[in-house]
Amino acid sequence: MSQENKSSKPIKPPAKTTPLFLLIFSLGILAIAYPSPQEHEPIKHEVAVTRLIIPVFAFDSSGNPVYDLKQEDLKLYINGKPVEISSFSRINFQYDRETTTEVKEEKIKQEQPVVQERIIFFIFDTMFNSFYGLKNGKKIVNKLVDKDAQQSQFVIMENSLFGGLKLVGGPERDKKKVKKLIRRVARLPEYNAVESDYDITSRSPLSYYRTNKVISREHRKFEKEKVKIFVDFLSRLKYSLEAIDQPKIIFLISEGFPQILFYEANLNIQGHISYDPTPFRMMKQLVKEINDGGSLMYTIYAGRVNLHQRPPHSSSPGKGPQGVTPTWGFTLDDVFIPITRDSGIESLKTMGVGSGGQFFEGSTERIIKEVHKSTAAYYELAFTPRSDLGDNMRIKIKCQRKGVRVDSLVQTIRNKAYADMKQIQKKIFAINLVMGRNWANMEEKIKKGNYTWQNNQRTAIEVEIPENMKLQPVDIFIIQFEADFKNPDIKMARKMVTDTEIIEIKKKKNKETLYFLIIEPESTSCIYNRISQI
């Protein structure tokens, strides 16, 4: 049996990189961004939790982007305590000078900000969207793509009751291909309260009112369950966001949750109607997951301007809950709480503004203009989290320059230790390591590992185990890539190791690059290497 020591040659990624790949692990979604061209020499760094990055968008009172914001213009507070800003810099996107008419060219040339590509997620909600809302939402997104002058990459996703959070396609820079992906989004024939023959919020004039009332209660229960499913599915986007250290934006296109879902009735007490905080709590959880992934979420209302006729003495659209007082003797099924256009708007505002982003409504032209201006001036603020700040950090950024506002994350979490990560997060971590990216999550001790082939067929390798890993349970990863590091395939196993470990190799079709990686969870000691062509 011939055994030959293999030391991996430096990898030469393609000159022109594509910064995002998406994988689907079970019901979760994993997105990976790979780096600019670099040599894969042994990774020589030992990283503690050094700093966290907060994305910041700046604009003035008229909504125009502000490109000359400085670090001294801002004050950062974490959990109410002032924190020193380590660095603050504007990120320049390709061709972003074309997006504004008020910025002086000389200033841009003097600043020389870092040039990056940004990734834009368009998520079409098919659970709380009518046919009209979905059609109008596609129209809005098509125009946003058309008007993009920054060479962004687009990811099209769909959040549906039966399919979950589904990748339709992307990342894609070609606008024609992006529009084809948008056309593939289709609304499933789900029950929609707004389009029901019998409005679940209004009193039925029909003789079989009692039967209709029972049906209404069941529909409300079903719709509330849909809110939970909606949040569960969309929260999984967090894992994709964690793997992307480029500028990223999320746009949720929806009509929002019907306002009736925020009320509850006691079936045993006539006229007893109370506020149900459950949907609101679930929306807060969604916002937290998106923020923990390092992104803001912008929400777009795609429904009709006047969905239902408002009754007298009710509040005007967009002004909050309706001011209707139930009459004694009626239950929630009897009282008229109309589903006006602001029923879904309030929930979308909660999610958008609550994440640190914004909410957009109105005509398509108005939405395009406001989105374009609000997201053009992008900065990254870095700070070092102190031990007294805790794990959950509420963020507040005050801009001291008059007339300037900023959008940023409202909360984040201290980086999680590897041993506490979920399996999908460990897989993201492993792929980032072999691709030479700086995860900067914890203390890392990473070395190249030696291996030998076990047979002429090259179906297994034997890896030398370092002393500090021997007789310890470790995580073993085999990662395969297609050409240009596309479409990674990753296998993970947990086992106890001794002096050496035999790893079986099953080469997959079209996979050109192969790595092994072994991590000891407690010490985060890692060995990895690229396996020669097999």
mmCIF file of N, CA and C in Angstrom, residues 458-531:
data_model
loop_
_atom_site.group_PDB
_atom_site.id
_atom_site.type_symbol
_atom_site.label_atom_id
_atom_site.label_comp_id
_atom_site.label_asym_id
_atom_site.label_seq_id
_atom_site.Cartn_x
_atom_site.Cartn_y
_atom_site.Cartn_z
ATOM 1 N N ARG A 458 -8.088 5.225 -3.379
ATOM 2 C CA ARG A 458 -8.270 6.540 -2.759
ATOM 3 C C ARG A 458 -9.712 6.753 -2.305
ATOM 4 N N THR A 459 -10.153 5.868 -1.470
ATOM 5 C CA THR A 459 -11.507 5.968 -0.915
ATOM 6 C C THR A 459 -11.499 6.326 0.561
ATOM 7 N N ALA A 460 -10.295 6.471 1.163
ATOM 8 C CA ALA A 460 -10.200 6.826 2.581
ATOM 9 C C ALA A 460 -8.847 7.462 2.853
ATOM 10 N N ILE A 461 -8.815 8.377 3.818
ATOM 11 C CA ILE A 461 -7.559 8.989 4.246
ATOM 12 C C ILE A 461 -7.364 8.743 5.736
ATOM 13 N N GLU A 462 -6.099 8.742 6.156
ATOM 14 C CA GLU A 462 -5.761 8.617 7.575
ATOM 15 C C GLU A 462 -5.166 9.943 8.027
ATOM 16 N N VAL A 463 -5.765 10.548 9.048
ATOM 17 C CA VAL A 463 -5.365 11.873 9.515
ATOM 18 C C VAL A 463 -4.668 11.753 10.862
ATOM 19 N N GLU A 464 -3.519 12.422 11.000
ATOM 20 C CA GLU A 464 -2.809 12.455 12.277
ATOM 21 C C GLU A 464 -3.539 13.404 13.232
ATOM 22 N N ILE A 465 -3.779 12.933 14.451
ATOM 23 C CA ILE A 465 -4.515 13.727 15.442
ATOM 24 C C ILE A 465 -3.537 14.380 16.411
ATOM 25 N N PRO A 466 -3.606 15.693 16.627
ATOM 26 C CA PRO A 466 -2.730 16.374 17.591
ATOM 27 C C PRO A 466 -2.976 15.885 19.019
ATOM 28 N N GLU A 467 -1.983 16.075 19.881
ATOM 29 C CA GLU A 467 -2.068 15.592 21.262
ATOM 30 C C GLU A 467 -3.288 16.140 22.000
ATOM 31 N N ASN A 468 -3.582 17.431 21.813
ATOM 32 C CA ASN A 468 -4.680 18.035 22.579
ATOM 33 C C ASN A 468 -6.059 17.562 22.137
ATOM 34 N N MET A 469 -6.142 16.822 21.021
ATOM 35 C CA MET A 469 -7.426 16.295 20.559
ATOM 36 C C MET A 469 -7.613 14.817 20.879
ATOM 37 N N LYS A 470 -6.538 14.129 21.222
ATOM 38 C CA LYS A 470 -6.617 12.686 21.423
ATOM 39 C C LYS A 470 -7.537 12.337 22.587
ATOM 40 N N LEU A 471 -8.320 11.287 22.383
ATOM 41 C CA LEU A 471 -9.283 10.790 23.374
ATOM 42 C C LEU A 471 -10.332 11.842 23.717
ATOM 43 N N GLN A 472 -10.624 12.707 22.765
ATOM 44 C CA GLN A 472 -11.649 13.732 22.940
ATOM 45 C C GLN A 472 -12.715 13.572 21.857
ATOM 46 N N PRO A 473 -13.981 13.878 22.169
ATOM 47 C CA PRO A 473 -15.000 13.892 21.106
ATOM 48 C C PRO A 473 -14.781 15.105 20.209
ATOM 49 N N VAL A 474 -14.786 14.889 18.914
ATOM 50 C CA VAL A 474 -14.541 15.976 17.966
ATOM 51 C C VAL A 474 -15.617 15.967 16.884
ATOM 52 N N ASP A 475 -15.739 17.091 16.186
ATOM 53 C CA ASP A 475 -16.614 17.187 15.016
ATOM 54 C C ASP A 475 -15.752 17.045 13.771
ATOM 55 N N ILE A 476 -16.132 16.110 12.897
ATOM 56 C CA ILE A 476 -15.385 15.850 11.671
ATOM 57 C C ILE A 476 -16.238 16.273 10.479
ATOM 58 N N PHE A 477 -15.661 17.103 9.606
ATOM 59 C CA PHE A 477 -16.380 17.607 8.436
ATOM 60 C C PHE A 477 -15.658 17.188 7.158
ATOM 61 N N ILE A 478 -16.426 16.790 6.156
ATOM 62 C CA ILE A 478 -15.929 16.611 4.792
ATOM 63 C C ILE A 478 -16.714 17.585 3.917
ATOM 64 N N ILE A 479 -16.002 18.486 3.236
ATOM 65 C CA ILE A 479 -16.645 19.548 2.459
ATOM 66 C C ILE A 479 -16.180 19.454 1.013
ATOM 67 N N GLN A 480 -17.121 19.413 0.090
ATOM 68 C CA GLN A 480 -16.803 19.328 -1.338
ATOM 69 C C GLN A 480 -17.434 20.510 -2.073
ATOM 70 N N PHE A 481 -16.688 21.069 -3.031
ATOM 71 C CA PHE A 481 -17.164 22.196 -3.824
ATOM 72 C C PHE A 481 -17.131 21.846 -5.302
ATOM 73 N N GLU A 482 -18.018 22.479 -6.045
ATOM 74 C CA GLU A 482 -17.916 22.436 -7.497
ATOM 75 C C GLU A 482 -16.899 23.482 -7.948
ATOM 76 N N ALA A 483 -16.750 23.655 -9.259
ATOM 77 C CA ALA A 483 -15.799 24.637 -9.782
ATOM 78 C C ALA A 483 -16.104 26.018 -9.227
ATOM 79 N N ASP A 484 -15.042 26.801 -8.985
ATOM 80 C CA ASP A 484 -15.171 28.164 -8.462
ATOM 81 C C ASP A 484 -15.832 28.188 -7.092
ATOM 82 N N PHE A 485 -15.684 27.121 -6.332
ATOM 83 C CA PHE A 485 -16.202 27.034 -4.964
ATOM 84 C C PHE A 485 -17.717 27.174 -4.903
ATOM 85 N N LYS A 486 -18.399 26.672 -5.895
ATOM 86 C CA LYS A 486 -19.851 26.771 -5.921
ATOM 87 C C LYS A 486 -20.483 25.519 -5.319
ATOM 88 N N ASN A 487 -21.707 25.681 -4.833
ATOM 89 C CA ASN A 487 -22.552 24.585 -4.353
ATOM 90 C C ASN A 487 -21.825 23.630 -3.417
ATOM 91 N N PRO A 488 -21.443 24.092 -2.236
ATOM 92 C CA PRO A 488 -20.766 23.214 -1.294
ATOM 93 C C PRO A 488 -21.662 22.075 -0.820
ATOM 94 N N ASP A 489 -21.061 20.934 -0.592
ATOM 95 C CA ASP A 489 -21.742 19.788 0.013
ATOM 96 C C ASP A 489 -20.951 19.439 1.268
ATOM 97 N N ILE A 490 -21.621 19.356 2.413
ATOM 98 C CA ILE A 490 -20.911 19.161 3.673
ATOM 99 C C ILE A 490 -21.519 18.016 4.462
ATOM 100 N N LYS A 491 -20.649 17.154 4.992
ATOM 101 C CA LYS A 491 -21.047 16.056 5.862
ATOM 102 C C LYS A 491 -20.375 16.251 7.215
ATOM 103 N N MET A 492 -21.116 15.961 8.282
ATOM 104 C CA MET A 492 -20.605 16.179 9.632
ATOM 105 C C MET A 492 -20.834 14.940 10.475
ATOM 106 N N ALA A 493 -19.844 14.605 11.318
ATOM 107 C CA ALA A 493 -19.976 13.471 12.236
ATOM 108 C C ALA A 493 -19.296 13.821 13.552
ATOM 109 N N ARG A 494 -19.794 13.282 14.657
ATOM 110 C CA ARG A 494 -19.191 13.484 15.985
ATOM 111 C C ARG A 494 -18.676 12.132 16.476
ATOM 112 N N LYS A 495 -17.395 12.069 16.877
ATOM 113 C CA LYS A 495 -16.854 10.810 17.381
ATOM 114 C C LYS A 495 -15.613 11.067 18.221
ATOM 115 N N MET A 496 -15.210 10.039 19.004
ATOM 116 C CA MET A 496 -13.991 10.089 19.801
ATOM 117 C C MET A 496 -12.818 9.682 18.914
ATOM 118 N N VAL A 497 -11.681 10.382 19.031
ATOM 119 C CA VAL A 497 -10.523 10.070 18.193
ATOM 120 C C VAL A 497 -9.331 9.677 19.058
ATOM 121 N N THR A 498 -8.407 8.924 18.452
ATOM 122 C CA THR A 498 -7.187 8.501 19.154
ATOM 123 C C THR A 498 -5.968 9.114 18.460
ATOM 124 N N ASP A 499 -4.981 8.279 18.106
ATOM 125 C CA ASP A 499 -3.763 8.804 17.474
ATOM 126 C C ASP A 499 -3.999 9.215 16.026
ATOM 127 N N THR A 500 -4.791 8.417 15.326
ATOM 128 C CA THR A 500 -5.126 8.735 13.936
ATOM 129 C C THR A 500 -6.615 8.493 13.724
ATOM 130 N N GLU A 501 -7.136 9.064 12.662
ATOM 131 C CA GLU A 501 -8.554 8.886 12.340
ATOM 132 C C GLU A 501 -8.686 8.576 10.855
ATOM 133 N N ILE A 502 -9.425 7.495 10.559
ATOM 134 C CA ILE A 502 -9.690 7.117 9.179
ATOM 135 C C ILE A 502 -10.981 7.805 8.726
ATOM 136 N N ILE A 503 -10.895 8.568 7.646
ATOM 137 C CA ILE A 503 -12.066 9.272 7.113
ATOM 138 C C ILE A 503 -12.373 8.729 5.727
ATOM 139 N N GLU A 504 -13.573 8.225 5.567
ATOM 140 C CA GLU A 504 -13.986 7.677 4.278
ATOM 141 C C GLU A 504 -14.319 8.814 3.316
ATOM 142 N N ILE A 505 -13.884 8.664 2.073
ATOM 143 C CA ILE A 505 -14.099 9.693 1.062
ATOM 144 C C ILE A 505 -15.043 9.163 -0.009
ATOM 145 N N LYS A 506 -16.152 9.832 -0.195
ATOM 146 C CA LYS A 506 -17.085 9.490 -1.269
ATOM 147 C C LYS A 506 -17.233 10.711 -2.164
ATOM 148 N N LYS A 507 -16.494 10.688 -3.258
ATOM 149 C CA LYS A 507 -16.508 11.844 -4.153
ATOM 150 C C LYS A 507 -17.849 11.942 -4.868
ATOM 151 N N LYS A 508 -18.399 13.156 -4.869
ATOM 152 C CA LYS A 508 -19.674 13.385 -5.536
ATOM 153 C C LYS A 508 -19.446 13.928 -6.937
ATOM 154 N N LYS A 509 -20.419 13.689 -7.790
ATOM 155 C CA LYS A 509 -20.326 14.123 -9.177
ATOM 156 C C LYS A 509 -20.204 15.646 -9.249
ATOM 157 N N ASN A 510 -19.335 16.108 -10.131
ATOM 158 C CA ASN A 510 -19.113 17.535 -10.399
ATOM 159 C C ASN A 510 -18.377 18.260 -9.280
ATOM 160 N N LYS A 511 -17.987 17.549 -8.219
ATOM 161 C CA LYS A 511 -17.245 18.196 -7.142
ATOM 162 C C LYS A 511 -15.754 18.155 -7.455
ATOM 163 N N GLU A 512 -15.112 19.327 -7.432
ATOM 164 C CA GLU A 512 -13.714 19.419 -7.836
ATOM 165 C C GLU A 512 -12.757 19.669 -6.681
ATOM 166 N N THR A 513 -13.243 20.271 -5.609
ATOM 167 C CA THR A 513 -12.386 20.625 -4.485
ATOM 168 C C THR A 513 -12.900 19.947 -3.227
ATOM 169 N N LEU A 514 -11.983 19.364 -2.448
ATOM 170 C CA LEU A 514 -12.374 18.559 -1.288
ATOM 171 C C LEU A 514 -11.518 18.942 -0.085
ATOM 172 N N TYR A 515 -12.158 19.118 1.071
ATOM 173 C CA TYR A 515 -11.471 19.448 2.314
ATOM 174 C C TYR A 515 -11.914 18.493 3.418
ATOM 175 N N PHE A 516 -11.016 18.304 4.397
ATOM 176 C CA PHE A 516 -11.443 17.735 5.671
ATOM 177 C C PHE A 516 -11.176 18.779 6.748
ATOM 178 N N LEU A 517 -11.946 18.741 7.806
ATOM 179 C CA LEU A 517 -11.801 19.671 8.929
ATOM 180 C C LEU A 517 -12.205 18.944 10.197
ATOM 181 N N ILE A 518 -11.377 19.040 11.235
ATOM 182 C CA ILE A 518 -11.671 18.417 12.529
ATOM 183 C C ILE A 518 -11.601 19.500 13.597
ATOM 184 N N ILE A 519 -12.647 19.616 14.416
ATOM 185 C CA ILE A 519 -12.730 20.647 15.453
ATOM 186 C C ILE A 519 -12.994 19.993 16.804
ATOM 187 N N GLU A 520 -12.198 20.371 17.799
ATOM 188 C CA GLU A 520 -12.460 19.960 19.182
ATOM 189 C C GLU A 520 -13.319 21.061 19.803
ATOM 190 N N PRO A 521 -14.582 20.776 20.141
ATOM 191 C CA PRO A 521 -15.543 21.834 20.484
ATOM 192 C C PRO A 521 -15.163 22.712 21.667
ATOM 193 N N GLU A 522 -14.592 22.135 22.735
ATOM 194 C CA GLU A 522 -14.356 22.924 23.942
ATOM 195 C C GLU A 522 -13.195 23.900 23.771
ATOM 196 N N SER A 523 -12.082 23.423 23.227
ATOM 197 C CA SER A 523 -10.916 24.292 23.045
ATOM 198 C C SER A 523 -10.939 25.025 21.710
ATOM 199 N N THR A 524 -11.833 24.600 20.814
ATOM 200 C CA THR A 524 -11.934 25.099 19.428
ATOM 201 C C THR A 524 -10.633 24.911 18.651
ATOM 202 N N SER A 525 -9.844 23.923 19.039
ATOM 203 C CA SER A 525 -8.669 23.574 18.243
ATOM 204 C C SER A 525 -9.137 22.955 16.931
ATOM 205 N N CYS A 526 -8.506 23.358 15.826
ATOM 206 C CA CYS A 526 -8.945 22.883 14.508
ATOM 207 C C CYS A 526 -7.745 22.417 13.692
ATOM 208 N N ILE A 527 -7.940 21.342 12.940
ATOM 209 C CA ILE A 527 -6.995 20.976 11.893
ATOM 210 C C ILE A 527 -7.793 20.792 10.605
ATOM 211 N N TYR A 528 -7.188 21.217 9.499
ATOM 212 C CA TYR A 528 -7.888 21.091 8.226
ATOM 213 C C TYR A 528 -6.858 20.985 7.115
ATOM 214 N N ASN A 529 -7.292 20.532 5.957
ATOM 215 C CA ASN A 529 -6.419 20.501 4.792
ATOM 216 C C ASN A 529 -7.247 20.253 3.552
ATOM 217 N N ARG A 530 -6.700 20.693 2.444
ATOM 218 C CA ARG A 530 -7.311 20.372 1.165
ATOM 219 C C ARG A 530 -6.779 19.019 0.708
ATOM 220 N N ILE A 531 -7.690 18.144 0.289
ATOM 221 C CA ILE A 531 -7.310 16.814 -0.164
ATOM 222 C C ILE A 531 -7.035 16.883 -1.656
#
